[in-house]
């Protein structure tokens, strides 16, 4: 069996129609044949209509969760399906990624002997659509600080982080850690499992391919991140950092103070109020 045939693919939607998804549009251009796609829709209203879906390279299985349970629940749902179908790898997609033909080809030509037994994740290089800077892979430093990692490709044994979209995770490994951590419903979930991979003595394979990602937090913060979303981000960040050492905790507090000073310039004063509350109570 070819490596690509062992992959179960999931895309998670939120208030974006599958038809209009940048991920779907760019994948269709890059694909040479039809693929099976599991769609988990977290939107209040359905974002997929079979009769009007025009992208012919996707055989869609659709699930609607109008309660917006978050990413971890969506991924765990997909993981269960991947296990049932005896898939070896789970490919995570979001709705706003630009995929390239080179990414598809890099997966198609990947051979199992390029991977080690300890290789439990496969990632592309990710470049921001907003500022053209590298998002992933990134060195994971103290206090939740991430900096671009320059790496030629292949096996990475160091502590790094990345993003969900475009990441392949080994199903057997996910089963061994009881799936995705429900405490990270959306933000920091990727940081959590990349840290977990390193802590468990496993490694990551970097593909010779680039994809592009549109991250809302890299744009105009007040316009792209609602106050409700920011509260959720803040809670996830604090929960993540509590699992780190004392130095990381101290650096994180300093980062929050710097963030608060920047947020004083925002029109909505609730941002800095929530940050201040965390600084005092974390």
mmCIF file of N, CA and C in Angstrom, residues 13-146:
data_model
loop_
_atom_site.group_PDB
_atom_site.id
_atom_site.type_symbol
_atom_site.label_atom_id
_atom_site.label_comp_id
_atom_site.label_asym_id
_atom_site.label_seq_id
_atom_site.Cartn_x
_atom_site.Cartn_y
_atom_site.Cartn_z
ATOM 1 N N UNK A 13 -14.577 23.283 9.582
ATOM 2 C CA UNK A 13 -15.147 24.546 9.105
ATOM 3 C C UNK A 13 -15.725 25.355 10.256
ATOM 4 N N UNK A 14 -15.688 26.678 10.088
ATOM 5 C CA UNK A 14 -16.420 27.568 10.991
ATOM 6 C C UNK A 14 -16.851 28.804 10.211
ATOM 7 N N UNK A 15 -18.139 28.900 9.979
ATOM 8 C CA UNK A 15 -18.754 30.040 9.293
ATOM 9 C C UNK A 15 -18.129 30.346 7.931
ATOM 10 N N UNK A 16 -17.624 29.321 7.275
ATOM 11 C CA UNK A 16 -17.143 29.432 5.900
ATOM 12 C C UNK A 16 -17.680 28.251 5.116
ATOM 13 N N UNK A 17 -18.331 28.531 3.992
ATOM 14 C CA UNK A 17 -18.889 27.460 3.179
ATOM 15 C C UNK A 17 -17.763 26.627 2.574
ATOM 16 N N UNK A 18 -17.948 25.316 2.589
ATOM 17 C CA UNK A 18 -16.929 24.424 2.036
ATOM 18 C C UNK A 18 -16.614 24.796 0.591
ATOM 19 N N UNK A 19 -17.627 25.191 -0.133
ATOM 20 C CA UNK A 19 -17.472 25.597 -1.531
ATOM 21 C C UNK A 19 -16.473 26.748 -1.676
ATOM 22 N N UNK A 20 -16.449 27.648 -0.695
ATOM 23 C CA UNK A 20 -15.621 28.859 -0.772
ATOM 24 C C UNK A 20 -14.290 28.744 -0.038
ATOM 25 N N UNK A 21 -14.037 27.608 0.571
ATOM 26 C CA UNK A 21 -12.818 27.424 1.360
ATOM 27 C C UNK A 21 -11.564 27.542 0.493
ATOM 28 N N UNK A 22 -10.618 28.357 0.951
ATOM 29 C CA UNK A 22 -9.337 28.494 0.250
ATOM 30 C C UNK A 22 -8.610 27.153 0.200
ATOM 31 N N UNK A 23 -8.728 26.383 1.252
ATOM 32 C CA UNK A 23 -8.107 25.057 1.294
ATOM 33 C C UNK A 23 -8.638 24.165 0.183
ATOM 34 N N UNK A 24 -9.952 24.111 0.041
ATOM 35 C CA UNK A 24 -10.580 23.274 -0.982
ATOM 36 C C UNK A 24 -10.194 23.737 -2.380
ATOM 37 N N UNK A 25 -10.252 25.033 -2.610
ATOM 38 C CA UNK A 25 -9.941 25.576 -3.942
ATOM 39 C C UNK A 25 -8.508 25.273 -4.358
ATOM 40 N N UNK A 26 -7.561 25.449 -3.442
ATOM 41 C CA UNK A 26 -6.157 25.227 -3.798
ATOM 42 C C UNK A 26 -5.809 23.740 -3.863
ATOM 43 N N UNK A 27 -6.456 22.935 -3.037
ATOM 44 C CA UNK A 27 -6.233 21.491 -3.120
ATOM 45 C C UNK A 27 -6.750 20.931 -4.437
ATOM 46 N N UNK A 28 -7.903 21.405 -4.877
ATOM 47 C CA UNK A 28 -8.473 20.886 -6.128
ATOM 48 C C UNK A 28 -7.542 21.153 -7.308
ATOM 49 N N UNK A 29 -6.921 22.319 -7.311
ATOM 50 C CA UNK A 29 -5.968 22.646 -8.373
ATOM 51 C C UNK A 29 -4.752 21.725 -8.302
ATOM 52 N N UNK A 30 -4.358 21.352 -7.100
ATOM 53 C CA UNK A 30 -3.126 20.586 -6.892
ATOM 54 C C UNK A 30 -3.311 19.083 -7.043
ATOM 55 N N UNK A 31 -4.531 18.597 -6.870
ATOM 56 C CA UNK A 31 -4.793 17.157 -6.897
ATOM 57 C C UNK A 31 -4.937 16.628 -8.321
ATOM 58 N N UNK A 32 -4.442 15.406 -8.529
ATOM 59 C CA UNK A 32 -4.595 14.751 -9.831
ATOM 60 C C UNK A 32 -5.742 13.752 -9.840
ATOM 61 N N UNK A 33 -6.238 13.408 -8.650
ATOM 62 C CA UNK A 33 -7.307 12.418 -8.575
ATOM 63 C C UNK A 33 -8.221 12.719 -7.400
ATOM 64 N N UNK A 34 -9.348 12.029 -7.356
ATOM 65 C CA UNK A 34 -10.339 12.240 -6.297
ATOM 66 C C UNK A 34 -9.816 11.719 -4.956
ATOM 67 N N UNK A 35 -10.150 12.434 -3.889
ATOM 68 C CA UNK A 35 -9.799 11.978 -2.547
ATOM 69 C C UNK A 35 -11.042 11.972 -1.657
ATOM 70 N N UNK A 36 -10.987 11.150 -0.614
ATOM 71 C CA UNK A 36 -12.056 11.141 0.382
ATOM 72 C C UNK A 36 -11.759 12.213 1.424
ATOM 73 N N UNK A 37 -12.800 12.941 1.825
ATOM 74 C CA UNK A 37 -12.623 14.062 2.748
ATOM 75 C C UNK A 37 -13.723 14.044 3.804
ATOM 76 N N UNK A 38 -13.313 14.027 5.076
ATOM 77 C CA UNK A 38 -14.279 14.139 6.163
ATOM 78 C C UNK A 38 -14.371 15.596 6.584
ATOM 79 N N UNK A 39 -15.576 16.143 6.559
ATOM 80 C CA UNK A 39 -15.810 17.547 6.894
ATOM 81 C C UNK A 39 -16.514 17.631 8.239
ATOM 82 N N UNK A 40 -15.879 18.307 9.193
ATOM 83 C CA UNK A 40 -16.492 18.556 10.504
ATOM 84 C C UNK A 40 -16.827 20.036 10.558
ATOM 85 N N UNK A 41 -18.116 20.337 10.610
ATOM 86 C CA UNK A 41 -18.594 21.719 10.525
ATOM 87 C C UNK A 41 -19.016 22.218 11.904
ATOM 88 N N UNK A 42 -18.265 23.177 12.434
ATOM 89 C CA UNK A 42 -18.542 23.753 13.753
ATOM 90 C C UNK A 42 -19.447 24.980 13.696
ATOM 91 N N UNK A 43 -19.995 25.293 12.544
ATOM 92 C CA UNK A 43 -20.769 26.522 12.356
ATOM 93 C C UNK A 43 -22.189 26.394 12.898
ATOM 94 N N UNK A 44 -22.795 27.527 13.279
ATOM 95 C CA UNK A 44 -24.202 27.498 13.717
ATOM 96 C C UNK A 44 -25.133 26.994 12.610
ATOM 97 N N UNK A 45 -24.876 27.431 11.368
ATOM 98 C CA UNK A 45 -25.647 26.995 10.201
ATOM 99 C C UNK A 45 -24.762 26.124 9.315
ATOM 100 N N UNK A 46 -25.367 25.157 8.645
ATOM 101 C CA UNK A 46 -24.611 24.248 7.790
ATOM 102 C C UNK A 46 -23.858 25.003 6.698
ATOM 103 N N UNK A 47 -22.612 24.597 6.483
ATOM 104 C CA UNK A 47 -21.756 25.235 5.486
ATOM 105 C C UNK A 47 -21.405 24.288 4.338
ATOM 106 N N UNK A 48 -22.246 23.290 4.141
ATOM 107 C CA UNK A 48 -22.045 22.363 3.017
ATOM 108 C C UNK A 48 -23.398 21.905 2.507
ATOM 109 N N UNK A 49 -23.589 22.040 1.198
ATOM 110 C CA UNK A 49 -24.789 21.557 0.532
ATOM 111 C C UNK A 49 -24.339 20.675 -0.625
ATOM 112 N N UNK A 50 -24.612 19.404 -0.526
ATOM 113 C CA UNK A 50 -24.116 18.446 -1.514
ATOM 114 C C UNK A 50 -24.540 18.813 -2.930
ATOM 115 N N UNK A 51 -25.796 19.269 -3.075
ATOM 116 C CA UNK A 51 -26.325 19.541 -4.414
ATOM 117 C C UNK A 51 -25.649 20.730 -5.097
ATOM 118 N N UNK A 52 -25.057 21.630 -4.316
ATOM 119 C CA UNK A 52 -24.432 22.821 -4.914
ATOM 120 C C UNK A 52 -22.905 22.809 -4.819
ATOM 121 N N UNK A 53 -22.346 21.711 -4.341
ATOM 122 C CA UNK A 53 -20.891 21.613 -4.197
ATOM 123 C C UNK A 53 -20.278 21.246 -5.543
ATOM 124 N N UNK A 54 -19.436 22.119 -6.077
ATOM 125 C CA UNK A 54 -18.951 21.962 -7.455
ATOM 126 C C UNK A 54 -17.546 21.376 -7.561
ATOM 127 N N UNK A 55 -16.860 21.209 -6.442
ATOM 128 C CA UNK A 55 -15.479 20.706 -6.497
ATOM 129 C C UNK A 55 -15.505 19.174 -6.595
ATOM 130 N N UNK A 56 -15.193 18.671 -7.769
ATOM 131 C CA UNK A 56 -15.437 17.264 -8.098
ATOM 132 C C UNK A 56 -14.353 16.300 -7.614
ATOM 133 N N UNK A 57 -13.260 16.811 -7.094
ATOM 134 C CA UNK A 57 -12.172 15.919 -6.679
ATOM 135 C C UNK A 57 -12.287 15.465 -5.226
ATOM 136 N N UNK A 58 -13.430 15.790 -4.598
ATOM 137 C CA UNK A 58 -13.614 15.434 -3.193
ATOM 138 C C UNK A 58 -14.862 14.572 -3.013
ATOM 139 N N UNK A 59 -14.662 13.415 -2.399
ATOM 140 C CA UNK A 59 -15.782 12.568 -2.005
ATOM 141 C C UNK A 59 -16.038 12.860 -0.530
ATOM 142 N N UNK A 60 -17.081 13.648 -0.259
ATOM 143 C CA UNK A 60 -17.276 14.254 1.058
ATOM 144 C C UNK A 60 -18.145 13.406 1.981
ATOM 145 N N UNK A 61 -17.667 13.234 3.215
ATOM 146 C CA UNK A 61 -18.494 12.760 4.323
ATOM 147 C C UNK A 61 -18.628 13.937 5.286
ATOM 148 N N UNK A 62 -19.864 14.260 5.656
ATOM 149 C CA UNK A 62 -20.118 15.530 6.356
ATOM 150 C C UNK A 62 -20.740 15.302 7.725
ATOM 151 N N UNK A 63 -20.254 16.099 8.712
ATOM 152 C CA UNK A 63 -20.832 16.068 10.057
ATOM 153 C C UNK A 63 -21.002 17.498 10.545
ATOM 154 N N UNK A 64 -22.210 17.819 11.027
ATOM 155 C CA UNK A 64 -22.498 19.176 11.484
ATOM 156 C C UNK A 64 -22.628 19.203 13.003
ATOM 157 N N UNK A 65 -21.828 20.063 13.642
ATOM 158 C CA UNK A 65 -21.873 20.259 15.093
ATOM 159 C C UNK A 65 -22.178 21.730 15.346
ATOM 160 N N UNK A 66 -23.458 22.059 15.457
ATOM 161 C CA UNK A 66 -23.825 23.481 15.582
ATOM 162 C C UNK A 66 -23.559 24.051 16.976
ATOM 163 N N UNK A 67 -23.061 23.221 17.884
ATOM 164 C CA UNK A 67 -22.712 23.716 19.222
ATOM 165 C C UNK A 67 -21.293 24.283 19.265
ATOM 166 N N UNK A 68 -20.571 24.172 18.143
ATOM 167 C CA UNK A 68 -19.192 24.670 18.052
ATOM 168 C C UNK A 68 -18.336 24.132 19.196
ATOM 169 N N UNK A 69 -18.162 22.825 19.207
ATOM 170 C CA UNK A 69 -17.423 22.165 20.290
ATOM 171 C C UNK A 69 -15.919 22.390 20.222
ATOM 172 N N UNK A 70 -15.433 22.919 19.106
ATOM 173 C CA UNK A 70 -14.014 23.234 19.008
ATOM 174 C C UNK A 70 -13.207 22.215 18.229
ATOM 175 N N UNK A 71 -11.911 22.505 18.103
ATOM 176 C CA UNK A 71 -11.021 21.672 17.299
ATOM 177 C C UNK A 71 -10.756 20.309 17.912
ATOM 178 N N UNK A 72 -10.485 20.267 19.207
ATOM 179 C CA UNK A 72 -10.104 18.997 19.824
ATOM 180 C C UNK A 72 -11.205 17.951 19.660
ATOM 181 N N UNK A 73 -12.455 18.356 19.832
ATOM 182 C CA UNK A 73 -13.555 17.406 19.659
ATOM 183 C C UNK A 73 -13.675 16.976 18.204
ATOM 184 N N UNK A 74 -13.503 17.927 17.289
ATOM 185 C CA UNK A 74 -13.562 17.603 15.863
ATOM 186 C C UNK A 74 -12.464 16.613 15.485
ATOM 187 N N UNK A 75 -11.258 16.868 15.960
ATOM 188 C CA UNK A 75 -10.140 15.984 15.636
ATOM 189 C C UNK A 75 -10.305 14.611 16.280
ATOM 190 N N UNK A 76 -10.832 14.562 17.488
ATOM 191 C CA UNK A 76 -11.060 13.269 18.134
ATOM 192 C C UNK A 76 -12.135 12.468 17.413
ATOM 193 N N UNK A 77 -13.138 13.162 16.899
ATOM 194 C CA UNK A 77 -14.172 12.506 16.087
ATOM 195 C C UNK A 77 -13.522 11.902 14.841
ATOM 196 N N UNK A 78 -12.672 12.691 14.183
ATOM 197 C CA UNK A 78 -11.980 12.216 12.987
ATOM 198 C C UNK A 78 -11.031 11.064 13.309
ATOM 199 N N UNK A 79 -10.370 11.142 14.458
ATOM 200 C CA UNK A 79 -9.453 10.080 14.872
ATOM 201 C C UNK A 79 -10.190 8.757 15.024
ATOM 202 N N UNK A 80 -11.363 8.800 15.614
ATOM 203 C CA UNK A 80 -12.159 7.578 15.776
ATOM 204 C C UNK A 80 -12.493 6.966 14.413
ATOM 205 N N UNK A 81 -12.861 7.815 13.462
ATOM 206 C CA UNK A 81 -13.166 7.332 12.116
ATOM 207 C C UNK A 81 -11.918 6.762 11.448
ATOM 208 N N UNK A 82 -10.777 7.418 11.666
ATOM 209 C CA UNK A 82 -9.519 6.936 11.089
ATOM 210 C C UNK A 82 -9.154 5.560 11.645
ATOM 211 N N UNK A 83 -9.372 5.371 12.938
ATOM 212 C CA UNK A 83 -9.117 4.072 13.569
ATOM 213 C C UNK A 83 -10.050 3.017 12.983
ATOM 214 N N UNK A 84 -11.323 3.363 12.851
ATOM 215 C CA UNK A 84 -12.308 2.424 12.296
ATOM 216 C C UNK A 84 -11.945 1.997 10.877
ATOM 217 N N UNK A 85 -11.367 2.924 10.118
ATOM 218 C CA UNK A 85 -10.998 2.637 8.725
ATOM 219 C C UNK A 85 -9.584 2.088 8.602
ATOM 220 N N UNK A 86 -8.937 1.881 9.761
ATOM 221 C CA UNK A 86 -7.578 1.335 9.816
ATOM 222 C C UNK A 86 -6.564 2.205 9.058
ATOM 223 N N UNK A 87 -6.767 3.509 9.102
ATOM 224 C CA UNK A 87 -5.810 4.444 8.506
ATOM 225 C C UNK A 87 -4.604 4.596 9.427
ATOM 226 N N UNK A 88 -3.441 4.823 8.846
ATOM 227 C CA UNK A 88 -2.212 4.951 9.633
ATOM 228 C C UNK A 88 -1.910 6.390 10.029
ATOM 229 N N UNK A 89 -2.411 7.348 9.222
ATOM 230 C CA UNK A 89 -2.107 8.758 9.452
ATOM 231 C C UNK A 89 -3.367 9.599 9.359
ATOM 232 N N UNK A 90 -3.398 10.665 10.155
ATOM 233 C CA UNK A 90 -4.509 11.623 10.149
ATOM 234 C C UNK A 90 -3.974 12.963 9.657
ATOM 235 N N UNK A 91 -4.549 13.469 8.562
ATOM 236 C CA UNK A 91 -4.144 14.763 8.006
ATOM 237 C C UNK A 91 -5.141 15.830 8.440
ATOM 238 N N UNK A 92 -4.636 16.866 9.110
ATOM 239 C CA UNK A 92 -5.467 17.955 9.617
ATOM 240 C C UNK A 92 -5.480 19.114 8.625
ATOM 241 N N UNK A 93 -6.677 19.622 8.336
ATOM 242 C CA UNK A 93 -6.827 20.776 7.457
ATOM 243 C C UNK A 93 -7.730 21.802 8.112
ATOM 244 N N UNK A 94 -7.433 23.080 7.898
ATOM 245 C CA UNK A 94 -8.413 24.101 8.244
ATOM 246 C C UNK A 94 -8.945 24.706 6.949
ATOM 247 N N UNK A 95 -9.744 25.751 7.052
ATOM 248 C CA UNK A 95 -10.448 26.247 5.871
ATOM 249 C C UNK A 95 -9.682 27.318 5.094
ATOM 250 N N UNK A 96 -8.564 27.817 5.625
ATOM 251 C CA UNK A 96 -7.909 29.009 5.067
ATOM 252 C C UNK A 96 -6.471 28.799 4.623
ATOM 253 N N UNK A 97 -6.100 27.581 4.272
ATOM 254 C CA UNK A 97 -4.723 27.296 3.877
ATOM 255 C C UNK A 97 -4.588 27.243 2.361
ATOM 256 N N UNK A 98 -3.473 27.762 1.852
ATOM 257 C CA UNK A 98 -3.150 27.646 0.426
ATOM 258 C C UNK A 98 -2.195 26.467 0.243
ATOM 259 N N UNK A 99 -2.686 25.419 -0.402
ATOM 260 C CA UNK A 99 -1.858 24.240 -0.645
ATOM 261 C C UNK A 99 -1.270 24.286 -2.051
ATOM 262 N N UNK A 100 -0.139 23.624 -2.207
ATOM 263 C CA UNK A 100 0.549 23.608 -3.498
ATOM 264 C C UNK A 100 0.649 22.181 -4.023
ATOM 265 N N UNK A 101 0.888 22.077 -5.318
ATOM 266 C CA UNK A 101 1.081 20.763 -5.919
ATOM 267 C C UNK A 101 2.323 20.086 -5.339
ATOM 268 N N UNK A 102 3.318 20.897 -4.992
ATOM 269 C CA UNK A 102 4.546 20.337 -4.428
ATOM 270 C C UNK A 102 4.285 19.663 -3.082
ATOM 271 N N UNK A 103 3.344 20.205 -2.307
ATOM 272 C CA UNK A 103 2.978 19.581 -1.032
ATOM 273 C C UNK A 103 2.374 18.197 -1.280
ATOM 274 N N UNK A 104 1.451 18.123 -2.240
ATOM 275 C CA UNK A 104 0.825 16.839 -2.578
ATOM 276 C C UNK A 104 1.881 15.855 -3.065
ATOM 277 N N UNK A 105 2.760 16.316 -3.940
ATOM 278 C CA UNK A 105 3.799 15.445 -4.489
ATOM 279 C C UNK A 105 4.758 14.967 -3.403
ATOM 280 N N UNK A 106 5.073 15.843 -2.451
ATOM 281 C CA UNK A 106 5.992 15.469 -1.368
ATOM 282 C C UNK A 106 5.421 14.330 -0.532
ATOM 283 N N UNK A 107 4.103 14.334 -0.346
ATOM 284 C CA UNK A 107 3.454 13.246 0.393
ATOM 285 C C UNK A 107 3.387 11.988 -0.463
ATOM 286 N N UNK A 108 3.082 12.159 -1.750
ATOM 287 C CA UNK A 108 2.934 11.002 -2.643
ATOM 288 C C UNK A 108 4.240 10.237 -2.827
ATOM 289 N N UNK A 109 5.371 10.942 -2.826
ATOM 290 C CA UNK A 109 6.656 10.266 -3.051
ATOM 291 C C UNK A 109 7.332 9.837 -1.746
ATOM 292 N N UNK A 110 6.710 10.187 -0.623
ATOM 293 C CA UNK A 110 7.300 9.840 0.672
ATOM 294 C C UNK A 110 7.322 8.328 0.862
ATOM 295 N N UNK A 111 8.462 7.822 1.264
ATOM 296 C CA UNK A 111 8.609 6.383 1.494
ATOM 297 C C UNK A 111 8.766 6.121 2.990
ATOM 298 N N UNK A 112 8.241 4.984 3.405
ATOM 299 C CA UNK A 112 8.263 4.656 4.829
ATOM 300 C C UNK A 112 9.679 4.561 5.382
ATOM 301 N N UNK A 113 10.645 4.178 4.519
ATOM 302 C CA UNK A 113 12.013 4.043 5.030
ATOM 303 C C UNK A 113 12.688 5.398 5.265
ATOM 304 N N UNK A 114 12.016 6.493 4.851
ATOM 305 C CA UNK A 114 12.520 7.831 5.177
ATOM 306 C C UNK A 114 12.160 8.223 6.616
ATOM 307 N N UNK A 115 11.204 7.507 7.174
ATOM 308 C CA UNK A 115 10.722 7.800 8.520
ATOM 309 C C UNK A 115 11.319 6.819 9.522
ATOM 310 N N UNK A 116 11.483 7.263 10.739
ATOM 311 C CA UNK A 116 11.918 6.383 11.816
ATOM 312 C C UNK A 116 10.696 5.849 12.555
ATOM 313 N N UNK A 117 10.909 4.826 13.361
ATOM 314 C CA UNK A 117 9.803 4.300 14.170
ATOM 315 C C UNK A 117 9.250 5.373 15.096
ATOM 316 N N UNK A 118 10.130 6.305 15.498
ATOM 317 C CA UNK A 118 9.736 7.370 16.423
ATOM 318 C C UNK A 118 9.117 8.578 15.714
ATOM 319 N N UNK A 119 9.029 8.532 14.387
ATOM 320 C CA UNK A 119 8.450 9.654 13.641
ATOM 321 C C UNK A 119 6.929 9.582 13.722
ATOM 322 N N UNK A 120 6.332 10.533 14.425
ATOM 323 C CA UNK A 120 4.878 10.485 14.636
ATOM 324 C C UNK A 120 4.155 11.696 14.050
ATOM 325 N N UNK A 121 4.905 12.604 13.431
ATOM 326 C CA UNK A 121 4.285 13.762 12.774
ATOM 327 C C UNK A 121 5.072 14.112 11.517
ATOM 328 N N UNK A 122 4.346 14.557 10.499
ATOM 329 C CA UNK A 122 4.944 15.000 9.238
ATOM 330 C C UNK A 122 4.373 16.376 8.938
ATOM 331 N N UNK A 123 5.260 17.345 8.698
ATOM 332 C CA UNK A 123 4.794 18.719 8.509
ATOM 333 C C UNK A 123 5.440 19.359 7.281
ATOM 334 N N UNK A 124 4.765 20.332 6.669
ATOM 335 C CA UNK A 124 5.392 21.150 5.632
ATOM 336 C C UNK A 124 5.995 22.401 6.266
ATOM 337 N N UNK A 125 6.719 23.148 5.479
ATOM 338 C CA UNK A 125 7.112 24.489 5.903
ATOM 339 C C UNK A 125 5.920 25.408 5.640
ATOM 340 N N UNK A 126 5.585 26.273 6.602
ATOM 341 C CA UNK A 126 4.407 27.140 6.477
ATOM 342 C C UNK A 126 4.841 28.602 6.476
ATOM 343 N N UNK A 127 4.393 29.332 5.451
ATOM 344 C CA UNK A 127 4.716 30.750 5.308
ATOM 345 C C UNK A 127 3.437 31.567 5.448
ATOM 346 N N UNK A 128 3.517 32.672 6.174
ATOM 347 C CA UNK A 128 2.351 33.531 6.395
ATOM 348 C C UNK A 128 1.958 34.271 5.122
ATOM 349 N N UNK A 129 0.670 34.282 4.828
ATOM 350 C CA UNK A 129 0.155 35.070 3.713
ATOM 351 C C UNK A 129 0.189 36.561 4.030
ATOM 352 N N UNK A 130 0.193 36.891 5.311
ATOM 353 C CA UNK A 130 0.113 38.285 5.741
ATOM 354 C C UNK A 130 1.440 39.018 5.613
ATOM 355 N N UNK A 131 2.523 38.384 6.109
ATOM 356 C CA UNK A 131 3.813 39.086 6.117
ATOM 357 C C UNK A 131 4.957 38.287 5.497
ATOM 358 N N UNK A 132 4.617 37.138 4.894
ATOM 359 C CA UNK A 132 5.601 36.302 4.188
ATOM 360 C C UNK A 132 6.684 35.740 5.106
ATOM 361 N N UNK A 133 6.428 35.715 6.402
ATOM 362 C CA UNK A 133 7.385 35.147 7.350
ATOM 363 C C UNK A 133 7.056 33.681 7.624
ATOM 364 N N UNK A 134 8.083 32.910 7.990
ATOM 365 C CA UNK A 134 7.875 31.497 8.296
ATOM 366 C C UNK A 134 7.160 31.340 9.631
ATOM 367 N N UNK A 135 6.088 30.559 9.608
ATOM 368 C CA UNK A 135 5.317 30.265 10.816
ATOM 369 C C UNK A 135 5.748 28.925 11.408
ATOM 370 N N UNK A 136 6.012 27.974 10.522
ATOM 371 C CA UNK A 136 6.321 26.611 10.957
ATOM 372 C C UNK A 136 7.343 26.000 10.000
ATOM 373 N N UNK A 137 8.292 25.196 10.524
ATOM 374 C CA UNK A 137 8.474 24.859 11.939
ATOM 375 C C UNK A 137 9.064 26.024 12.721
ATOM 376 N N UNK A 138 8.819 26.004 14.022
ATOM 377 C CA UNK A 138 9.321 27.058 14.898
ATOM 378 C C UNK A 138 9.963 26.439 16.131
ATOM 379 N N UNK A 139 11.081 27.017 16.550
ATOM 380 C CA UNK A 139 11.708 26.583 17.805
ATOM 381 C C UNK A 139 10.808 26.985 18.965
ATOM 382 N N UNK A 140 10.578 26.060 19.874
ATOM 383 C CA UNK A 140 9.756 26.350 21.043
ATOM 384 C C UNK A 140 10.675 26.725 22.204
ATOM 385 N N UNK A 141 10.665 27.998 22.556
ATOM 386 C CA UNK A 141 11.558 28.520 23.584
ATOM 387 C C UNK A 141 10.806 28.717 24.900
ATOM 388 N N UNK A 142 11.480 29.294 25.895
ATOM 389 C CA UNK A 142 10.849 29.483 27.204
ATOM 390 C C UNK A 142 9.698 30.481 27.118
ATOM 391 N N UNK A 143 8.716 30.288 27.973
ATOM 392 C CA UNK A 143 7.613 31.239 28.068
ATOM 393 C C UNK A 143 6.648 31.222 26.910
ATOM 394 N N UNK A 144 6.673 30.140 26.123
ATOM 395 C CA UNK A 144 5.770 30.054 24.981
ATOM 396 C C UNK A 144 6.237 30.830 23.769
ATOM 397 N N UNK A 145 7.476 31.315 23.805
ATOM 398 C CA UNK A 145 8.036 32.060 22.671
ATOM 399 C C UNK A 145 8.397 31.087 21.552
ATOM 400 N N UNK A 146 8.009 31.421 20.315
ATOM 401 C CA UNK A 146 8.347 30.603 19.153
ATOM 402 C C UNK A 146 9.108 31.452 18.136
#
